Amino acid sequence: MQETRTRSDIHTLEAVALGATQQAALASYPWVGRHDKDAADAAATEAMRQVLADAPGRGTVVIGEGEKDEAPMLFNGETVGNGDGPDFDIAVDPLEGTSFCAKSLPGAMATIAFAEPGTLWSPGPGFYMDKIVVGPGAKGVIDLDAPPESTLDSVAKALGKKVSEMRVVVMDKPRHTDLIARLLAAGAAVHTPAEGDVGGSLEALLPTGDADLLLGIGGTPEGVMTAAAVRGLGGDMLGRLAPQRQEEADAIRAAGMDLDRIYTCDELVGGDALFAATGVTSGSLLGRPRESEGALLAESLLVSRGQVRRIAHTTFGSMPRK
C-alpha cells in the first residue's frame, strides 16, 4: 500500500486490521474447548464487524461470508466504515481453525487482509482452491501442474536442502490421501493439521516457520488472504479453483470462470496489501489471549510494508464471558 497511500493512511489501516483481529480473538476465546465452533465463529465475526463498522474510511468485503442472511455477518459486497478515510478492500476469516477453537487445540486465530480497492481477486462461486505456497528462497521455481515429487525436488534445490530434510504442510483431508502418501514416499516430513491453511502457509513463509512449503486444496478465502501475506513477505504462490462438488463446478463455469486457469500471487492480490492475525489458541505462530493483573493480553502478527511485526496488545479489563 505504500506506493499510493500516505503514511497516515497506512498506519490507519494497520490499526484497524489489528483492532479487528484482536477483538475477534477476544470474543471467540470464551468458546475455546466448548465444542461449539459455530458459536465461536459467530462471536468472532460479530466482534470484527463492530470494529470495521466504525473504521475510518470505507471498506468493501470482497471475501467474506457469502450471501447475506439474517445474521449480522460480514458478507460479500458489504460496505463498512464511516467514510472518513482511505478506501480499501477486505478479505476476512474471523476465526480460522473453528474446530481448533472448539476443541481447544493449537492454531486457531482471527485473520484479515486489506488491499487497494479493486485489487483482490473474487472467486465468485468457487469455494476451494488447489495451491502451492513457498517462502522467498523458493520464489520462481514452483509449478502447480508438476507432480508433488518434482515440486519437492525443485523447492529443496532452491533452498539448498535434501528432499529428506523438507517439511511440507498438507491439510488432513480425504482428498489429500494420495498426495500425503507420495510426499512421504519421496522422503519428506509431512505436517497434517485438520484445518488452517493460512496458518500452514505462514509456517512456510515466515523465516521462523517450521515448514518449507504448503500443498493441497483449501478454501478460496484463505487463499486470497494467504496471497496478501505472500506479497508482503516476498514469497511465491500459485492457485487454481478446485471445486469439490459438481454443483460448485457448474456454478463456476456458469460464471464464466476457467477451471484450468492457474492464478499467480499478483493475480490474487493485484496491489499492495496487508495481513493481520491474532491468536485464539496458543500455537507455534501466536499465543492465546490471557488475563494478567487486571489487563488483557493478546498476541498478533502484522505483515505490512514488506515487514513482519509481532505485536503484544495490552488493554485494561477482563476477558469477555460466554
Tab-separated table of C-alpha atoms in Angstrom:
chain	number	residue	atom	x	y	z
A	1	MET	CA	0.000	0.000	0.000
A	2	GLN	CA	2.967	2.282	0.330
A	3	GLU	CA	3.004	3.464	-3.279
A	4	THR	CA	-0.452	5.034	-3.382
A	5	ARG	CA	-1.175	5.581	0.312
A	6	THR	CA	0.066	8.266	2.625
A	7	ARG	CA	1.939	7.103	5.695
A	8	SER	CA	-1.037	8.221	7.782
A	9	ASP	CA	-3.420	6.076	5.711
A	10	ILE	CA	-1.175	3.042	6.111
A	11	HIS	CA	-0.990	3.474	9.878
A	12	THR	CA	-4.774	3.859	9.979
A	13	LEU	CA	-5.378	0.649	8.065
A	14	GLU	CA	-2.836	-1.268	10.120
A	15	ALA	CA	-4.524	-0.119	13.328
A	16	VAL	CA	-7.973	-1.097	12.032
A	17	ALA	CA	-6.794	-4.538	10.935
A	18	LEU	CA	-5.113	-5.229	14.259
A	19	GLY	CA	-8.113	-3.930	16.196
A	20	ALA	CA	-10.443	-6.169	14.192
A	21	THR	CA	-8.439	-9.353	14.733
A	22	GLN	CA	-7.780	-8.566	18.377
A	23	GLN	CA	-11.447	-8.058	19.191
A	24	ALA	CA	-12.434	-11.146	17.212
A	25	ALA	CA	-9.879	-13.223	19.123
A	26	LEU	CA	-11.039	-11.928	22.497
A	27	ALA	CA	-14.704	-12.526	21.615
A	28	SER	CA	-14.134	-16.102	20.462
A	29	TYR	CA	-11.806	-17.094	23.287
A	30	PRO	CA	-14.606	-17.851	25.823
A	31	TRP	CA	-15.754	-20.562	23.398
A	32	VAL	CA	-12.419	-22.382	23.416
A	33	GLY	CA	-12.971	-26.010	24.407
A	34	ARG	CA	-16.771	-25.800	24.364
A	35	HIS	CA	-17.215	-27.873	21.189
A	36	ASP	CA	-19.438	-25.266	19.519
A	37	LYS	CA	-17.476	-23.986	16.525
A	38	ASP	CA	-20.460	-22.136	15.054
A	39	ALA	CA	-20.923	-20.080	18.215
A	40	ALA	CA	-17.215	-19.311	18.338
A	41	ASP	CA	-17.220	-18.227	14.689
A	42	ALA	CA	-20.307	-16.065	15.200
A	43	ALA	CA	-18.754	-14.339	18.212
A	44	ALA	CA	-15.561	-13.588	16.280
A	45	THR	CA	-17.458	-12.337	13.239
A	46	GLU	CA	-19.731	-10.010	15.187
A	47	ALA	CA	-16.809	-8.525	17.139
A	48	MET	CA	-14.836	-7.957	13.948
A	49	ARG	CA	-17.859	-6.437	12.230
A	50	GLN	CA	-18.320	-3.921	15.031
A	51	VAL	CA	-14.710	-2.735	14.706
A	52	LEU	CA	-14.955	-2.430	10.925
A	53	ALA	CA	-18.290	-0.618	11.089
A	54	ASP	CA	-16.643	2.297	12.898
A	55	ALA	CA	-13.371	2.214	10.962
A	56	PRO	CA	-12.075	5.420	9.361
A	57	GLY	CA	-12.561	5.135	5.620
A	58	ARG	CA	-14.696	2.843	3.516
A	59	GLY	CA	-14.042	-0.865	3.213
A	60	THR	CA	-15.663	-3.335	0.824
A	61	VAL	CA	-15.792	-7.003	1.781
A	62	VAL	CA	-14.644	-8.946	-1.293
A	63	ILE	CA	-14.058	-12.241	0.517
A	64	GLY	CA	-16.487	-12.734	3.373
A	65	GLU	CA	-19.356	-14.954	4.439
A	66	GLY	CA	-21.067	-15.287	1.056
A	67	GLU	CA	-24.613	-14.133	0.501
A	68	LYS	CA	-26.133	-12.123	3.307
A	69	ASP	CA	-28.523	-13.934	5.611
A	70	GLU	CA	-30.399	-12.678	8.636
A	71	ALA	CA	-27.365	-12.864	10.899
A	72	PRO	CA	-25.096	-9.809	11.185
A	73	MET	CA	-22.226	-11.390	9.277
A	74	LEU	CA	-19.503	-9.932	7.056
A	75	PHE	CA	-20.977	-10.797	3.685
A	76	ASN	CA	-19.535	-10.429	0.191
A	77	GLY	CA	-20.145	-6.931	-1.136
A	78	GLU	CA	-20.874	-5.372	2.257
A	79	THR	CA	-19.507	-1.865	2.794
A	80	VAL	CA	-18.160	-0.942	6.226
A	81	GLY	CA	-16.543	2.094	7.815
A	82	ASN	CA	-17.545	5.701	8.401
A	83	GLY	CA	-16.289	7.018	5.058
A	84	ASP	CA	-13.817	9.433	6.645
A	85	GLY	CA	-10.546	7.959	5.442
A	86	PRO	CA	-8.991	5.653	2.832
A	87	ASP	CA	-10.937	3.188	0.694
A	88	PHE	CA	-9.858	-0.446	0.943
A	89	ASP	CA	-10.922	-3.980	0.030
A	90	ILE	CA	-11.246	-6.692	2.657
A	91	ALA	CA	-10.684	-10.456	2.745
A	92	VAL	CA	-11.646	-11.966	6.057
A	93	ASP	CA	-11.835	-15.179	8.032
A	94	PRO	CA	-12.826	-14.035	11.527
A	95	LEU	CA	-11.888	-17.397	13.016
A	96	GLU	CA	-9.501	-19.648	11.125
A	97	GLY	CA	-9.484	-23.043	12.764
A	98	THR	CA	-13.001	-23.143	14.188
A	99	SER	CA	-12.564	-26.786	15.167
A	100	PHE	CA	-9.237	-25.977	16.838
A	101	CYS	CA	-11.043	-23.364	18.915
A	102	ALA	CA	-13.968	-25.655	19.704
A	103	LYS	CA	-11.673	-28.481	20.817
A	104	SER	CA	-9.026	-26.270	22.467
A	105	LEU	CA	-6.316	-27.328	20.021
A	106	PRO	CA	-3.356	-25.173	18.914
A	107	GLY	CA	-3.586	-22.945	15.849
A	108	ALA	CA	-6.909	-21.061	15.958
A	109	MET	CA	-6.593	-17.374	15.084
A	110	ALA	CA	-8.558	-14.390	13.810
A	111	THR	CA	-7.387	-13.229	10.372
A	112	ILE	CA	-7.965	-10.352	7.951
A	113	ALA	CA	-6.344	-8.783	4.881
A	114	PHE	CA	-6.727	-5.287	3.408
A	115	ALA	CA	-5.783	-4.246	-0.119
A	116	GLU	CA	-6.098	-1.372	-2.552
A	117	PRO	CA	-9.658	-1.010	-3.949
A	118	GLY	CA	-10.303	-3.335	-6.872
A	119	THR	CA	-7.169	-5.428	-6.381
A	120	LEU	CA	-8.493	-8.513	-4.547
A	121	TRP	CA	-9.476	-11.401	-6.792
A	122	SER	CA	-13.033	-12.588	-6.234
A	123	PRO	CA	-13.536	-16.354	-6.537
A	124	GLY	CA	-17.236	-15.902	-7.263
A	125	PRO	CA	-18.990	-19.232	-6.607
A	126	GLY	CA	-15.688	-21.048	-6.107
A	127	PHE	CA	-15.119	-22.221	-2.542
A	128	TYR	CA	-11.996	-24.364	-2.917
A	129	MET	CA	-8.549	-23.787	-4.410
A	130	ASP	CA	-5.541	-26.006	-5.080
A	131	LYS	CA	-2.413	-24.106	-4.094
A	132	ILE	CA	1.324	-24.093	-3.581
A	133	VAL	CA	2.914	-21.621	-1.149
A	134	VAL	CA	6.646	-21.144	-0.587
A	135	GLY	CA	8.871	-18.559	1.049
A	136	PRO	CA	11.244	-16.133	-0.699
A	137	GLY	CA	14.013	-18.712	-1.044
A	138	ALA	CA	11.968	-20.799	-3.490
A	139	LYS	CA	10.351	-17.977	-5.444
A	140	GLY	CA	10.017	-18.725	-9.139
A	141	VAL	CA	10.572	-22.486	-9.010
A	142	ILE	CA	7.033	-23.775	-8.341
A	143	ASP	CA	4.642	-25.285	-10.896
A	144	LEU	CA	1.093	-26.270	-9.986
A	145	ASP	CA	0.971	-28.805	-12.826
A	146	ALA	CA	4.137	-30.580	-11.682
A	147	PRO	CA	3.956	-33.859	-9.743
A	148	PRO	CA	4.482	-33.395	-5.992
A	149	GLU	CA	7.793	-35.284	-6.174
A	150	SER	CA	9.068	-32.790	-8.752
A	151	THR	CA	7.869	-29.859	-6.636
A	152	LEU	CA	9.692	-31.271	-3.623
A	153	ASP	CA	12.883	-31.628	-5.626
A	154	SER	CA	12.698	-28.117	-7.126
A	155	VAL	CA	11.981	-26.391	-3.812
A	156	ALA	CA	14.619	-28.437	-1.991
A	157	LYS	CA	17.283	-27.447	-4.537
A	158	ALA	CA	16.283	-23.785	-4.299
A	159	LEU	CA	16.576	-23.928	-0.506
A	160	GLY	CA	19.847	-25.867	-0.549
A	161	LYS	CA	18.278	-28.854	1.189
A	162	LYS	CA	17.920	-32.560	0.644
A	163	VAL	CA	14.401	-33.834	-0.035
A	164	SER	CA	14.702	-35.818	3.191
A	165	GLU	CA	15.090	-32.510	5.060
A	166	MET	CA	11.937	-30.991	3.599
A	167	ARG	CA	8.873	-30.285	5.725
A	168	VAL	CA	5.532	-29.919	3.950
A	169	VAL	CA	2.135	-28.776	5.247
A	170	VAL	CA	-0.890	-30.605	3.799
A	171	MET	CA	-4.302	-30.498	5.472
A	172	ASP	CA	-5.514	-33.839	6.772
A	173	LYS	CA	-8.442	-34.359	4.406
A	174	PRO	CA	-9.584	-37.457	2.474
A	175	ARG	CA	-8.866	-35.597	-0.791
A	176	HIS	CA	-5.181	-35.479	0.178
A	177	THR	CA	-4.634	-39.176	0.970
A	178	ASP	CA	-2.655	-39.843	-2.207
A	179	LEU	CA	-0.731	-36.557	-2.027
A	180	ILE	CA	0.399	-37.222	1.535
A	181	ALA	CA	1.420	-40.793	0.677
A	182	ARG	CA	3.505	-39.615	-2.288
A	183	LEU	CA	5.269	-36.915	-0.273
A	184	LEU	CA	6.111	-39.406	2.458
A	185	ALA	CA	7.334	-41.961	-0.090
A	186	ALA	CA	9.594	-39.281	-1.582
A	187	GLY	CA	11.201	-38.817	1.824
A	188	ALA	CA	9.680	-35.561	3.075
A	189	ALA	CA	8.194	-34.979	6.513
A	190	VAL	CA	4.513	-34.029	6.253
A	191	HIS	CA	2.630	-31.988	8.839
A	192	THR	CA	-1.100	-32.675	8.524
A	193	PRO	CA	-3.285	-30.261	10.512
A	194	ALA	CA	-7.024	-30.879	10.352
A	195	GLU	CA	-7.602	-27.341	9.031
A	196	GLY	CA	-5.984	-23.927	8.932
A	197	ASP	CA	-4.179	-23.468	5.645
A	198	VAL	CA	-3.478	-19.779	6.334
A	199	GLY	CA	-1.520	-20.830	9.393
A	200	GLY	CA	0.154	-23.588	7.401
A	201	SER	CA	1.131	-21.112	4.705
A	202	LEU	CA	2.620	-18.780	7.296
A	203	GLU	CA	4.758	-21.647	8.564
A	204	ALA	CA	6.252	-21.874	5.063
A	205	LEU	CA	6.517	-18.108	4.554
A	206	LEU	CA	7.973	-16.865	7.822
A	207	PRO	CA	11.713	-17.204	8.476
A	208	THR	CA	10.868	-18.680	11.869
A	209	GLY	CA	8.266	-21.073	10.457
A	210	ASP	CA	8.532	-24.830	10.711
A	211	ALA	CA	7.760	-25.725	7.083
A	212	ASP	CA	9.246	-25.315	3.611
A	213	LEU	CA	6.054	-25.326	1.570
A	214	LEU	CA	2.317	-25.848	1.658
A	215	LEU	CA	0.492	-28.021	-0.855
A	216	GLY	CA	-3.097	-29.061	-1.408
A	217	ILE	CA	-6.678	-27.901	-1.621
A	218	GLY	CA	-8.076	-25.371	0.832
A	219	GLY	CA	-10.608	-22.566	0.863
A	220	THR	CA	-10.561	-19.670	-1.596
A	221	PRO	CA	-10.917	-17.023	1.173
A	222	GLU	CA	-7.867	-18.469	2.873
A	223	GLY	CA	-6.090	-18.485	-0.480
A	224	VAL	CA	-6.659	-14.784	-1.091
A	225	MET	CA	-5.635	-13.853	2.453
A	226	THR	CA	-2.537	-16.003	2.093
A	227	ALA	CA	-1.684	-14.172	-1.130
A	228	ALA	CA	-1.719	-10.876	0.777
A	229	ALA	CA	0.854	-12.293	3.194
A	230	VAL	CA	2.890	-13.787	0.339
A	231	ARG	CA	3.132	-10.390	-1.367
A	232	GLY	CA	4.243	-8.748	1.840
A	233	LEU	CA	6.853	-11.381	2.610
A	234	GLY	CA	8.284	-11.805	-0.876
A	235	GLY	CA	7.306	-15.443	-1.216
A	236	ASP	CA	5.550	-17.200	-4.070
A	237	MET	CA	2.156	-18.771	-4.583
A	238	LEU	CA	0.103	-20.392	-7.334
A	239	GLY	CA	-3.587	-21.298	-7.108
A	240	ARG	CA	-6.316	-22.885	-9.199
A	241	LEU	CA	-10.006	-23.360	-8.471
A	242	ALA	CA	-10.683	-26.919	-7.327
A	243	PRO	CA	-14.437	-27.481	-6.871
A	244	GLN	CA	-15.316	-30.348	-4.566
A	245	ARG	CA	-18.881	-30.853	-5.807
A	246	GLN	CA	-20.465	-30.879	-9.236
A	247	GLU	CA	-22.775	-28.035	-8.260
A	248	GLU	CA	-19.769	-25.871	-7.440
A	249	ALA	CA	-18.077	-26.721	-10.742
A	250	ASP	CA	-21.249	-25.926	-12.691
A	251	ALA	CA	-21.638	-22.590	-10.894
A	252	ILE	CA	-18.028	-21.653	-11.657
A	253	ARG	CA	-18.477	-22.418	-15.352
A	254	ALA	CA	-21.794	-20.537	-15.424
A	255	ALA	CA	-19.948	-17.515	-14.020
A	256	GLY	CA	-17.573	-17.669	-16.985
A	257	MET	CA	-14.556	-18.743	-14.950
A	258	ASP	CA	-11.918	-21.174	-16.215
A	259	LEU	CA	-11.337	-24.231	-14.046
A	260	ASP	CA	-7.951	-24.839	-15.665
A	261	ARG	CA	-6.538	-21.360	-15.127
A	262	ILE	CA	-3.627	-21.027	-12.730
A	263	TYR	CA	-3.528	-17.751	-10.802
A	264	THR	CA	-0.301	-16.157	-9.679
A	265	CYS	CA	0.014	-14.333	-6.375
A	266	ASP	CA	-0.136	-10.984	-8.199
A	267	GLU	CA	-3.419	-12.009	-9.825
A	268	LEU	CA	-4.943	-12.996	-6.480
A	269	VAL	CA	-3.857	-9.715	-4.886
A	270	GLY	CA	-3.082	-7.140	-7.571
A	271	GLY	CA	-1.799	-4.320	-5.398
A	272	ASP	CA	-0.153	-3.512	-2.099
A	273	ALA	CA	-1.811	-5.266	0.815
A	274	LEU	CA	-1.503	-6.022	4.494
A	275	PHE	CA	-2.344	-9.097	6.549
A	276	ALA	CA	-3.071	-9.352	10.268
A	277	ALA	CA	-3.767	-12.258	12.634
A	278	THR	CA	-4.336	-12.580	16.387
A	279	GLY	CA	-4.041	-15.837	18.301
A	280	VAL	CA	-7.102	-17.521	19.808
A	281	THR	CA	-5.489	-20.762	20.942
A	282	SER	CA	-1.756	-20.978	21.555
A	283	GLY	CA	0.297	-22.370	18.694
A	284	SER	CA	3.686	-22.124	17.065
A	285	LEU	CA	2.790	-18.774	15.481
A	286	LEU	CA	0.803	-16.930	18.157
A	287	GLY	CA	-0.197	-17.280	21.784
A	288	ARG	CA	-3.714	-17.163	23.183
A	289	PRO	CA	-5.404	-14.175	24.858
A	290	ARG	CA	-4.942	-14.133	28.616
A	291	GLU	CA	-5.570	-12.054	31.708
A	292	SER	CA	-2.778	-10.722	33.905
A	293	GLU	CA	-3.145	-8.346	36.841
A	294	GLY	CA	-6.251	-6.621	35.534
A	295	ALA	CA	-5.062	-6.430	31.933
A	296	LEU	CA	-5.948	-8.369	28.791
A	297	LEU	CA	-3.013	-9.599	26.727
A	298	ALA	CA	-3.196	-10.740	23.104
A	299	GLU	CA	-0.564	-11.626	20.515
A	300	SER	CA	-0.802	-10.514	16.883
A	301	LEU	CA	1.198	-10.739	13.690
A	302	LEU	CA	1.165	-7.960	11.084
A	303	VAL	CA	2.565	-8.251	7.555
A	304	SER	CA	2.746	-4.776	6.036
A	305	ARG	CA	5.179	-2.587	4.099
A	306	GLY	CA	7.445	-5.560	3.442
A	307	GLN	CA	7.885	-6.306	7.125
A	308	VAL	CA	6.645	-8.802	9.682
A	309	ARG	CA	5.869	-7.439	13.098
A	310	ARG	CA	4.822	-9.368	16.186
A	311	ILE	CA	2.686	-7.193	18.404
A	312	ALA	CA	1.636	-7.670	22.012
A	313	HIS	CA	-1.644	-5.910	22.838
A	314	THR	CA	-2.348	-4.861	26.405
A	315	THR	CA	-5.730	-3.419	27.404
A	316	PHE	CA	-7.339	-2.976	30.793
A	317	GLY	CA	-10.369	-5.071	31.621
A	318	SER	CA	-11.431	-8.687	31.986
A	319	MET	CA	-11.914	-11.416	29.444
A	320	PRO	CA	-15.336	-11.467	27.737
A	321	ARG	CA	-17.612	-14.172	29.078
A	322	LYS	CA	-19.762	-16.627	27.171
